[in-house]
Short mmCIF file of C-alpha atoms and ligand atoms in Angstrom, two decimals:
data_model
loop_
_atom_site.label_atom_id
_atom_site.label_comp_id
_atom_site.label_asym_id
_atom_site.label_seq_id
_atom_site.Cartn_x
_atom_site.Cartn_y
_atom_site.Cartn_z
CA MET A 1 0.18 0.01 0.16
CA MET A 2 1.40 3.54 -1.03
CA PHE A 3 1.66 5.84 1.85
CA VAL A 4 2.75 9.33 1.89
CA ARG A 5 5.22 11.01 4.04
CA ARG A 6 6.40 14.82 4.57
CA ILE A 7 9.81 14.66 3.84
CA ALA A 8 12.57 17.49 4.61
CA VAL A 9 15.98 17.38 2.26
CA VAL A 10 18.61 19.52 3.95
CA GLY A 11 21.11 20.34 1.05
CA THR A 12 20.30 20.56 -2.44
CA GLY A 13 23.65 19.57 -4.56
CA TYR A 14 23.95 16.30 -6.62
CA VAL A 15 22.81 14.06 -3.80
CA GLY A 16 19.98 16.52 -1.98
CA LEU A 17 18.61 17.61 -5.34
CA THR A 18 18.45 14.17 -6.76
CA THR A 19 16.68 12.62 -3.50
CA GLY A 20 14.13 15.11 -3.14
CA ALA A 21 12.84 15.14 -6.43
CA CYS A 22 13.28 11.48 -6.84
CA LEU A 23 11.18 10.92 -3.62
CA ALA A 24 8.60 13.66 -4.70
CA SER A 25 8.37 11.45 -7.77
CA LEU A 26 7.69 8.45 -5.68
CA GLY A 27 4.69 10.39 -4.15
CA HIS A 28 5.84 11.98 -0.94
CA SER A 29 5.72 15.24 -0.03
CA VAL A 30 9.34 16.78 -0.24
CA VAL A 31 10.30 20.24 1.16
CA CYS A 32 14.32 20.77 0.08
CA ALA A 33 16.33 23.45 1.65
CA ASP A 34 19.88 24.93 0.84
CA VAL A 35 21.66 27.75 2.64
CA ASP A 36 22.53 29.43 -1.20
CA ALA A 37 19.59 31.88 -1.50
CA GLU A 38 20.16 32.34 -5.32
CA LYS A 39 20.25 28.66 -5.61
CA VAL A 40 17.03 28.45 -3.58
CA GLU A 41 15.54 30.98 -5.84
CA ARG A 42 16.52 29.13 -9.13
CA LEU A 43 15.26 25.90 -8.08
CA SER A 44 11.82 27.18 -7.07
CA ARG A 45 11.71 28.71 -10.68
CA GLY A 46 12.67 25.06 -11.89
CA GLU A 47 16.18 26.10 -13.01
CA VAL A 48 18.54 23.03 -12.30
CA ASP A 49 22.13 23.98 -12.99
CA ILE A 50 23.88 20.77 -12.56
CA LEU A 51 23.93 18.22 -15.74
CA GLU A 52 22.11 15.03 -14.60
CA PRO A 53 19.97 13.62 -16.98
CA GLY A 54 16.05 13.81 -16.02
CA LEU A 55 16.83 15.88 -12.84
CA ALA A 56 15.32 19.06 -14.36
CA GLU A 57 12.03 17.15 -15.59
CA LEU A 58 11.53 15.46 -12.26
CA VAL A 59 12.03 19.08 -10.50
CA ALA A 60 9.51 20.43 -13.12
CA GLU A 61 7.13 17.88 -12.42
CA GLY A 62 7.31 18.22 -8.50
CA LEU A 63 6.82 21.58 -8.79
CA ALA A 64 3.86 21.39 -10.72
CA SER A 65 2.34 18.65 -8.42
CA GLY A 66 2.85 20.79 -5.50
CA ARG A 67 5.04 17.76 -4.00
CA LEU A 68 7.94 19.49 -4.44
CA SER A 69 9.13 22.87 -2.70
CA PHE A 70 12.21 24.77 -2.04
CA VAL A 71 13.19 26.86 1.05
CA LEU A 72 16.31 28.96 2.49
CA GLY A 73 17.60 27.16 5.56
CA ALA A 74 17.03 24.06 7.37
CA SER A 75 14.90 25.57 10.14
CA ALA A 76 11.97 26.40 7.21
CA ALA A 77 11.82 23.02 6.07
CA VAL A 78 11.65 20.51 8.99
CA THR A 79 8.80 21.95 11.41
CA GLU A 80 6.38 19.50 9.95
CA ALA A 81 8.74 16.52 8.60
CA GLU A 82 8.50 12.85 9.63
CA VAL A 83 11.75 12.51 7.66
CA VAL A 84 14.68 14.78 7.46
CA PHE A 85 17.25 13.74 4.99
CA LEU A 86 20.94 15.55 5.81
CA CYS A 87 22.53 15.73 2.30
CA VAL A 88 25.15 18.52 3.29
CA PRO A 89 28.82 18.31 2.19
CA THR A 90 31.38 16.51 4.15
CA PRO A 91 34.74 17.65 2.51
CA MET A 92 38.11 16.45 3.27
CA GLY A 93 39.27 18.93 6.62
CA VAL A 94 42.83 19.16 8.00
CA GLY A 95 44.53 16.00 7.63
CA GLY A 96 42.17 14.15 5.51
CA ILE A 97 39.89 13.99 8.22
CA ALA A 98 35.96 14.33 7.28
CA ASP A 99 34.63 18.08 8.08
CA LEU A 100 31.47 17.15 9.59
CA GLN A 101 30.71 21.29 9.98
CA ALA A 102 27.54 21.29 8.20
CA VAL A 103 25.93 18.27 9.63
CA GLU A 104 26.81 19.69 12.70
CA SER A 105 25.12 23.15 12.10
CA VAL A 106 21.98 21.72 10.93
CA VAL A 107 21.76 19.62 13.92
CA ASP A 108 22.31 22.93 15.85
CA GLU A 109 19.93 24.79 13.84
CA THR A 110 16.81 22.46 13.79
CA ARG A 111 17.53 20.98 17.30
CA GLU A 112 14.51 22.72 18.61
CA LEU A 113 12.21 22.87 15.45
CA LEU A 114 12.15 18.82 14.72
CA PRO A 115 8.48 17.27 15.35
CA SER A 116 8.57 14.81 18.21
CA GLY A 117 8.89 11.52 16.51
CA CYS A 118 10.62 12.38 13.56
CA VAL A 119 13.75 10.62 12.24
CA ILE A 120 16.66 12.33 10.79
CA VAL A 121 18.51 10.26 8.20
CA ASN A 122 22.10 10.92 7.51
CA LYS A 123 22.80 10.64 3.21
CA SER A 124 26.12 12.37 3.53
CA THR A 125 29.28 10.18 3.66
CA VAL A 126 30.26 10.30 7.43
CA PRO A 127 32.70 8.52 9.35
CA VAL A 128 31.61 5.38 11.69
CA GLY A 129 30.36 6.86 14.96
CA THR A 130 28.70 10.22 13.41
CA ALA A 131 25.15 9.05 14.08
CA VAL A 132 26.06 7.90 17.62
CA ARG A 133 27.84 11.66 18.12
CA THR A 134 24.79 13.26 16.09
CA ALA A 135 22.28 11.73 18.60
CA GLU A 136 24.38 12.85 21.42
CA LEU A 137 24.58 16.65 19.94
CA LEU A 138 20.95 16.41 19.22
CA ARG A 139 19.92 15.77 22.92
CA ARG A 140 16.43 14.54 21.94
CA ASP A 141 15.32 11.20 22.93
CA ASP A 142 12.23 11.65 20.82
CA VAL A 143 14.06 11.73 17.44
CA ALA A 144 15.98 8.98 16.03
CA VAL A 145 19.02 9.04 13.99
CA VAL A 146 19.64 6.84 10.83
CA SER A 147 22.35 6.41 8.75
CA ASN A 148 21.41 5.71 4.88
CA PRO A 149 24.19 6.39 2.79
CA GLU A 150 23.82 7.17 -1.10
CA PHE A 151 25.46 5.48 -3.80
CA LEU A 152 24.14 7.43 -6.81
CA ARG A 153 26.84 8.15 -9.71
CA GLU A 154 27.27 11.87 -11.24
CA GLY A 155 26.00 11.58 -14.68
CA THR A 156 23.25 8.95 -13.97
CA ALA A 157 22.05 10.26 -10.55
CA VAL A 158 18.25 9.88 -11.33
CA HIS A 159 18.63 6.39 -12.57
CA ASP A 160 20.74 5.29 -9.86
CA PHE A 161 18.75 6.95 -7.19
CA LEU A 162 15.42 4.92 -8.48
CA ASN A 163 17.14 1.57 -9.67
CA PRO A 164 19.74 1.32 -6.64
CA ASP A 165 21.52 -2.03 -6.57
CA ARG A 166 20.74 -2.02 -2.84
CA ILE A 167 19.60 0.04 -0.27
CA VAL A 168 21.66 0.48 2.96
CA VAL A 169 19.92 1.43 6.36
CA GLY A 170 21.27 1.39 9.46
CA CYS A 171 20.00 2.70 13.44
CA ASP A 172 20.38 1.05 16.76
CA GLN A 173 16.44 1.35 16.83
CA GLN A 174 14.95 -1.07 14.36
CA ASP A 175 11.66 0.62 13.65
CA ALA A 176 12.89 3.76 12.73
CA ALA A 177 15.60 1.85 10.28
CA GLU A 178 12.29 -0.01 8.92
CA ARG A 179 10.37 3.53 8.40
CA VAL A 180 13.20 4.59 6.37
CA ALA A 181 13.76 1.66 4.51
CA ALA A 182 9.78 1.71 3.65
CA LEU A 183 10.15 5.10 1.83
CA TYR A 184 11.86 3.02 -1.00
CA ALA A 185 9.82 0.13 -0.75
CA ARG A 186 8.26 0.84 -4.02
CA LEU A 187 11.95 0.61 -5.42
CA GLY A 188 12.19 -3.28 -4.98
CA ALA A 189 16.02 -2.87 -4.37
CA PRO A 190 17.39 -5.61 -2.20
CA THR A 191 17.69 -3.67 1.35
CA VAL A 192 20.51 -4.16 4.11
CA LEU A 193 19.03 -3.42 7.45
CA THR A 194 21.88 -2.92 10.03
CA ASP A 195 23.23 -0.79 12.97
CA ALA A 196 24.25 2.71 12.43
CA ALA A 197 27.89 1.77 12.43
CA SER A 198 28.12 -0.88 9.95
CA ALA A 199 25.97 1.28 7.45
CA GLU A 200 28.38 4.27 7.77
CA MET A 201 31.04 1.89 7.18
CA VAL A 202 28.99 0.40 3.99
CA LYS A 203 29.87 3.25 2.27
CA TYR A 204 33.62 4.12 2.83
CA ALA A 205 34.24 0.45 2.65
CA ALA A 206 32.64 0.46 -0.94
CA ASN A 207 34.38 3.74 -1.99
CA CYS A 208 37.87 2.66 -0.84
CA PHE A 209 37.61 -0.64 -2.59
CA LEU A 210 36.50 1.05 -5.91
CA ALA A 211 39.42 3.76 -5.51
CA MET A 212 41.86 0.44 -5.04
CA LYS A 213 40.29 -1.34 -7.81
CA LEU A 214 41.34 1.67 -10.13
CA SER A 215 44.85 1.99 -8.48
CA TYR A 216 45.45 -1.54 -9.13
CA VAL A 217 44.29 -1.71 -12.74
CA ASN A 218 46.73 1.73 -13.13
CA ALA A 219 49.77 -0.22 -11.17
CA VAL A 220 48.81 -3.08 -13.96
CA ALA A 221 48.72 -1.04 -16.99
CA GLU A 222 52.44 0.33 -16.22
CA LEU A 223 53.54 -3.02 -15.68
CA CYS A 224 51.79 -3.87 -18.87
CA GLU A 225 53.93 -1.14 -20.61
CA ARG A 226 57.08 -2.71 -19.50
CA LEU A 227 56.65 -6.26 -20.21
CA GLY A 228 54.64 -5.82 -23.46
CA ALA A 229 51.18 -6.75 -22.96
CA ASN A 230 48.03 -5.01 -23.61
CA ILE A 231 45.82 -3.60 -20.60
CA THR A 232 42.62 -3.50 -22.72
CA ASP A 233 42.79 -7.43 -23.70
CA VAL A 234 44.15 -8.19 -19.83
CA THR A 235 41.46 -6.20 -18.37
CA GLU A 236 38.81 -7.79 -20.74
CA GLY A 237 39.97 -11.14 -20.06
CA MET A 238 40.02 -10.74 -16.14
CA GLY A 239 36.28 -8.78 -16.34
CA TYR A 240 34.76 -11.94 -17.40
CA ASP A 241 35.41 -13.52 -14.05
CA LYS A 242 32.31 -12.82 -12.38
CA ARG A 243 33.91 -12.19 -9.14
CA ILE A 244 35.82 -9.04 -10.85
CA GLY A 245 33.61 -7.66 -13.08
CA GLN A 246 34.38 -5.38 -15.60
CA ALA A 247 33.71 -2.02 -14.28
CA PHE A 248 36.12 0.33 -12.93
CA LEU A 249 38.65 -1.58 -14.87
CA ASN A 250 39.85 1.10 -17.12
CA PRO A 251 43.09 2.76 -16.45
CA GLY A 252 43.34 6.46 -16.44
CA PRO A 253 45.17 9.70 -15.24
CA GLY A 254 44.46 8.74 -11.36
CA TRP A 255 41.00 8.75 -9.96
CA GLY A 256 39.61 11.92 -8.53
CA GLY A 257 36.02 13.34 -8.25
CA SER A 258 34.53 14.86 -5.10
CA CYS A 259 34.11 11.36 -3.49
CA LEU A 260 37.02 9.09 -3.58
CA PRO A 261 39.71 11.64 -2.42
CA LYS A 262 37.96 12.62 0.54
CA ASP A 263 36.60 9.33 1.41
CA THR A 264 39.83 7.44 1.10
CA HIS A 265 41.44 9.90 3.75
CA ALA A 266 38.53 10.04 5.79
CA MET A 267 38.91 6.02 6.25
CA LEU A 268 42.68 6.54 6.64
CA GLN A 269 42.35 8.58 9.26
CA VAL A 270 39.27 6.44 11.01
CA ALA A 271 41.57 3.44 10.84
CA ASP A 272 44.66 5.76 12.44
CA ALA A 273 42.32 6.76 15.24
CA ALA A 274 41.61 2.95 15.74
CA ASP A 275 45.33 2.33 15.89
CA PHE A 276 44.83 0.13 12.76
CA GLU A 277 47.77 0.76 9.88
CA PHE A 278 45.79 0.47 6.77
CA ARG A 279 48.86 -0.28 4.35
CA LEU A 280 46.48 -1.25 1.57
CA LEU A 281 44.60 1.81 1.64
CA ARG A 282 47.60 3.85 1.93
CA ALA A 283 49.59 2.31 -0.88
CA THR A 284 46.02 2.74 -2.90
CA ILE A 285 46.20 6.59 -2.35
CA ASP A 286 50.10 6.82 -3.05
CA THR A 287 49.62 4.86 -6.37
CA ASN A 288 47.18 7.72 -7.15
CA GLU A 289 49.62 10.18 -6.67
CA ARG A 290 52.27 8.65 -8.56
CA GLN A 291 49.85 8.11 -11.33
CA ARG A 292 49.48 11.89 -11.79
CA GLN A 293 53.03 12.27 -11.93
CA ARG A 294 53.63 9.46 -14.42
CA MET A 295 51.37 11.12 -16.81
CA VAL A 296 53.05 14.17 -16.62
CA GLU A 297 56.20 11.88 -17.64
CA LYS A 298 54.29 10.51 -20.37
CA VAL A 299 53.55 13.78 -22.04
CA ARG A 300 57.14 15.01 -21.71
CA LEU A 301 58.59 11.51 -23.21
CA ALA A 302 55.85 11.78 -25.73
CA VAL A 303 56.08 15.12 -27.08
CA THR A 304 59.62 16.10 -26.84
CA GLY A 305 60.88 12.48 -27.55
CA LYS A 306 63.08 12.22 -24.42
CA ARG A 307 62.18 11.13 -20.87
CA GLY A 308 62.49 13.78 -18.72
CA GLY A 309 62.32 16.34 -21.67
CA SER A 310 61.41 20.18 -21.02
CA LEU A 311 57.73 21.14 -21.53
CA SER A 312 58.89 24.74 -21.09
CA HIS A 313 56.98 27.01 -23.91
CA VAL A 314 55.45 23.76 -25.11
CA ARG A 315 51.87 24.13 -26.05
CA LEU A 316 49.45 21.41 -25.17
CA GLY A 317 45.76 21.23 -26.01
CA LEU A 318 43.96 19.10 -23.52
CA LEU A 319 40.26 17.13 -24.22
CA GLY A 320 38.18 16.60 -21.34
CA LEU A 321 38.69 18.42 -17.72
CA THR A 322 35.73 16.85 -15.51
CA PHE A 323 36.48 14.04 -13.51
CA LYS A 324 34.75 11.95 -15.34
CA ALA A 325 32.61 11.70 -18.72
CA GLY A 326 28.72 12.75 -18.59
CA THR A 327 29.32 15.37 -15.62
CA ASP A 328 30.07 19.10 -15.45
CA ASP A 329 31.77 18.14 -12.09
CA LEU A 330 35.29 19.70 -11.60
CA ARG A 331 35.61 18.91 -7.77
CA ASP A 332 39.29 17.11 -7.64
CA SER A 333 39.36 16.20 -11.01
CA PRO A 334 42.64 14.25 -11.72
CA ALA A 335 42.08 16.11 -15.34
CA LEU A 336 42.71 19.63 -13.47
CA ALA A 337 45.68 17.95 -11.04
CA VAL A 338 47.24 16.74 -14.01
CA ALA A 339 46.88 20.13 -16.05
CA ALA A 340 48.17 21.88 -12.91
CA MET A 341 51.49 19.95 -13.04
CA LEU A 342 51.67 20.25 -16.81
CA LYS A 343 51.74 23.96 -16.21
CA GLN A 344 54.09 24.06 -13.36
CA ALA A 345 56.55 22.02 -15.47
CA GLY A 346 56.36 24.89 -18.12
CA ALA A 347 53.54 24.04 -20.65
CA ASP A 348 50.93 26.30 -21.91
CA LEU A 349 47.32 25.17 -21.89
CA VAL A 350 44.33 25.17 -23.61
CA ALA A 351 41.51 22.93 -23.16
CA TYR A 352 37.98 21.81 -24.82
CA ASP A 353 35.35 19.94 -22.63
CA PRO A 354 31.91 19.35 -24.23
CA ALA A 355 30.20 20.15 -20.59
CA LEU A 356 31.92 23.34 -20.29
CA PRO A 357 31.21 26.92 -21.71
CA GLY A 358 34.32 28.53 -23.42
CA GLY A 359 35.94 31.73 -21.88
CA ARG A 360 36.61 30.31 -18.45
CA ASP A 361 39.79 30.63 -17.12
CA LEU A 362 40.57 27.61 -14.64
CA GLY A 363 43.71 28.72 -13.18
CA SER A 364 45.91 26.77 -15.11
CA VAL A 365 44.19 26.49 -18.29
CA SER A 366 41.81 28.49 -20.41
CA VAL A 367 38.72 26.91 -21.69
CA VAL A 368 37.50 27.18 -25.42
CA ASP A 369 34.30 26.15 -27.28
CA ASP A 370 35.68 23.71 -29.67
CA PRO A 371 38.18 20.84 -29.94
CA TYR A 372 39.99 22.46 -33.18
CA GLN A 373 40.13 25.64 -31.65
CA ALA A 374 41.94 23.79 -28.68
CA ALA A 375 44.01 22.03 -31.15
CA LYS A 376 45.31 25.18 -32.98
CA ASP A 377 49.30 25.35 -33.23
CA VAL A 378 49.61 22.91 -30.38
CA ASP A 379 52.58 20.68 -29.84
CA GLY A 380 50.25 17.80 -28.41
CA LEU A 381 46.84 16.42 -27.47
CA VAL A 382 46.16 15.04 -24.04
CA VAL A 383 42.69 13.15 -23.70
CA LEU A 384 42.09 13.64 -20.21
CA THR A 385 38.39 12.83 -19.57
CA GLU A 386 36.57 9.52 -21.61
CA TRP A 387 34.06 11.54 -23.25
CA PRO A 388 32.78 9.25 -26.27
CA ASP A 389 32.77 12.31 -28.22
CA PHE A 390 36.27 12.45 -28.90
CA ARG A 391 36.58 9.15 -30.39
CA SER A 392 34.22 10.66 -33.35
CA LEU A 393 36.28 14.05 -33.99
CA ASP A 394 37.35 14.81 -37.53
CA TRP A 395 41.02 13.50 -36.87
CA ALA A 396 41.93 14.41 -40.19
CA ARG A 397 41.39 17.91 -39.60
CA LEU A 398 42.53 18.03 -36.19
CA ALA A 399 45.99 16.66 -37.74
CA GLU A 400 45.90 19.67 -39.82
CA THR A 401 45.67 22.26 -36.93
CA VAL A 402 48.11 21.18 -35.02
CA ARG A 403 51.73 22.26 -34.86
CA ARG A 404 52.95 18.58 -34.31
CA PRO A 405 50.83 16.01 -34.36
CA VAL A 406 51.27 13.99 -31.06
CA VAL A 407 48.33 12.52 -29.34
CA VAL A 408 48.37 11.19 -25.69
CA ASP A 409 45.36 9.08 -24.80
CA MET A 410 45.22 8.83 -20.92
CA ARG A 411 42.04 7.16 -20.78
CA ASN A 412 42.73 4.78 -23.68
CA ILE A 413 39.53 5.88 -25.40
CA LEU A 414 40.87 6.43 -28.83
CA ASP A 415 41.31 4.01 -31.53
CA PRO A 416 44.87 4.11 -32.23
CA ASP A 417 44.59 2.88 -35.82
CA VAL A 418 42.60 5.90 -36.76
CA ILE A 419 44.41 8.17 -35.22
CA ARG A 420 47.59 7.21 -36.48
CA ARG A 421 46.19 6.87 -40.07
CA ALA A 422 45.15 10.53 -39.48
CA GLY A 423 49.01 11.43 -39.11
CA PHE A 424 49.33 11.34 -35.65
CA THR A 425 51.62 9.63 -32.99
CA CYS A 426 49.66 8.10 -30.64
CA THR A 427 50.41 7.11 -26.88
CA SER A 428 48.13 5.47 -24.64
CA LEU A 429 48.36 3.44 -21.36
CA GLY A 430 49.59 -0.14 -20.57
CA ARG A 431 49.95 -0.71 -24.15
CA ARG A 432 53.74 -1.33 -25.67
N1 NAD B 501 28.13 13.80 -5.41
C1 NAD B 501 28.23 12.33 -5.55
O1 NAD B 501 28.24 11.60 -6.55
C2 NAD B 501 28.08 11.86 -4.05
C3 NAD B 501 27.80 10.30 -4.22
C4 NAD B 501 27.06 9.75 -2.86
C5 NAD B 501 27.38 10.62 -1.66
N2 NAD B 501 27.81 11.54 -1.62
C6 NAD B 501 28.14 12.47 -0.28
O2 NAD B 501 26.55 13.44 -0.22
C7 NAD B 501 27.02 14.74 0.36
C8 NAD B 501 26.83 15.70 -0.67
O3 NAD B 501 27.37 15.53 -1.57
P1 NAD B 501 27.11 16.47 -2.92
O4 NAD B 501 28.16 15.99 -4.07
O5 NAD B 501 25.36 16.42 -3.13
O6 NAD B 501 27.19 18.02 -2.35
P2 NAD B 501 26.94 19.46 -3.18
O7 NAD B 501 28.16 20.36 -2.75
O8 NAD B 501 26.57 19.22 -4.59
O9 NAD B 501 25.93 19.81 -2.53
C9 NAD B 501 25.64 20.21 -1.25
C10 NAD B 501 24.57 21.18 -0.99
O10 NAD B 501 24.42 21.62 0.23
C11 NAD B 501 24.18 23.19 0.73
N3 NAD B 501 24.33 23.28 2.08
C12 NAD B 501 25.99 23.34 2.79
N4 NAD B 501 25.56 23.69 4.08
C13 NAD B 501 24.10 23.59 4.33
C14 NAD B 501 23.39 23.99 5.60
N5 NAD B 501 24.14 24.08 6.51
N6 NAD B 501 22.19 23.78 5.40
C15 NAD B 501 21.78 23.77 4.27
N7 NAD B 501 22.43 23.38 3.04
C16 NAD B 501 23.50 23.44 3.11
C17 NAD B 501 25.19 23.53 -0.34
O11 NAD B 501 24.84 25.07 -0.34
C18 NAD B 501 24.90 22.72 -1.21
O12 NAD B 501 24.11 23.11 -2.41
C19 NAD B 501 28.50 14.34 0.91
O13 NAD B 501 29.02 13.65 1.95
C20 NAD B 501 28.99 13.47 -0.41
O14 NAD B 501 30.36 12.59 0.12
C21 NAD B 501 27.97 12.47 -2.89
#
């Protein structure tokens, strides 16, 4: 039987806005709050400024049906809520520790306003123990705190929310966990009901595992280069094993984005505090830092023909800047990290990204509106994000536009034969 809950969602970023719009589409009555007044105004007019397929449509539907509204500040959203979702940032703080300021400030702000019997649900990624600390900070015996980590991926956020691999809900009070799990009942996903600490741990354990998989494949790719094997065939052969799977097996310029770097560091801090030396995770992070440096060395060799060759006054055209294809999110993008290192090594950089408007100056690199402009008179093209569009560029035209026909494909998305036939030399990862 369908039941409707009054829900407040605090934070309207990738996770909060998706949560609010999707829960409204499932029939619930949702009030979303944010501290950013301009964002609240834009959202109230149905203007969504993040690139997420289907999200603007769901927001428009929710506004039109009256099931979705936007207000400024958490206190304006919670007074009638049965369930309050916290979807605020938990960025990397000093020494890698998760910064919980936003979570704590929402608790402070709403303590006196939460209706008796309501449930606070933490969707933000937070270290083990946060649910317990939140309850202590809240000082309300009549309000339960539940952990319900979110696993959506940027670029497919709506799809992932509505078709989750699993729902994880943790609380030391079983009835509160069951009430939260019931919100998702229509999705028919496997549901893990557990205690709060375990639910919080699931999110970190999953993200650290994904980071480890990527660091592992980057290391195997380097070894393939040295031994004359081909990483594409190697990962295909590995991925058919159901215990391994094909996902997260592509080598690249290092992992990044708004989640994996901060979550791996936060997990390391949690482990340190528990007096546990998490060597595997430390190696995962170190391998990633080394990978970025290795990408710069690859560019040096490809462009100058020499190991350690100078990039001073070398002009490079970068293809892709977002942390992955399908999103406009630049937070902790490995492409920007590699660009900053190339810039520091003396290179002049110009970039094209399908999700970014031209004319932006991102410090180390200026952005232009089309790939042929980015290729003009450059000494090399460097593919940094795996946008499929790059495969179908007119490579013959690009060959006429560049000063020197050199491509470094850090995502292995181009067909080396096509690129070479167009007249380029092409370097990729994990191939001889
Ligand atoms: N982005 C992802 O792919 C993803 C996936 C799973 C989990 N998470 C986790 O979800 C959390 C949110 O991530 P995000 O990417 O949606 O962040 P975001 O930066 O896109 O959005 C956060 C929003 O919260 C608002 N905000 C900040 N403080 C507030 C306050 N006190 N009251 C009301 N609003 C406030 C900000 O203005 C912003 O709009 C993080 O803990 C993140 O690790 C993110």
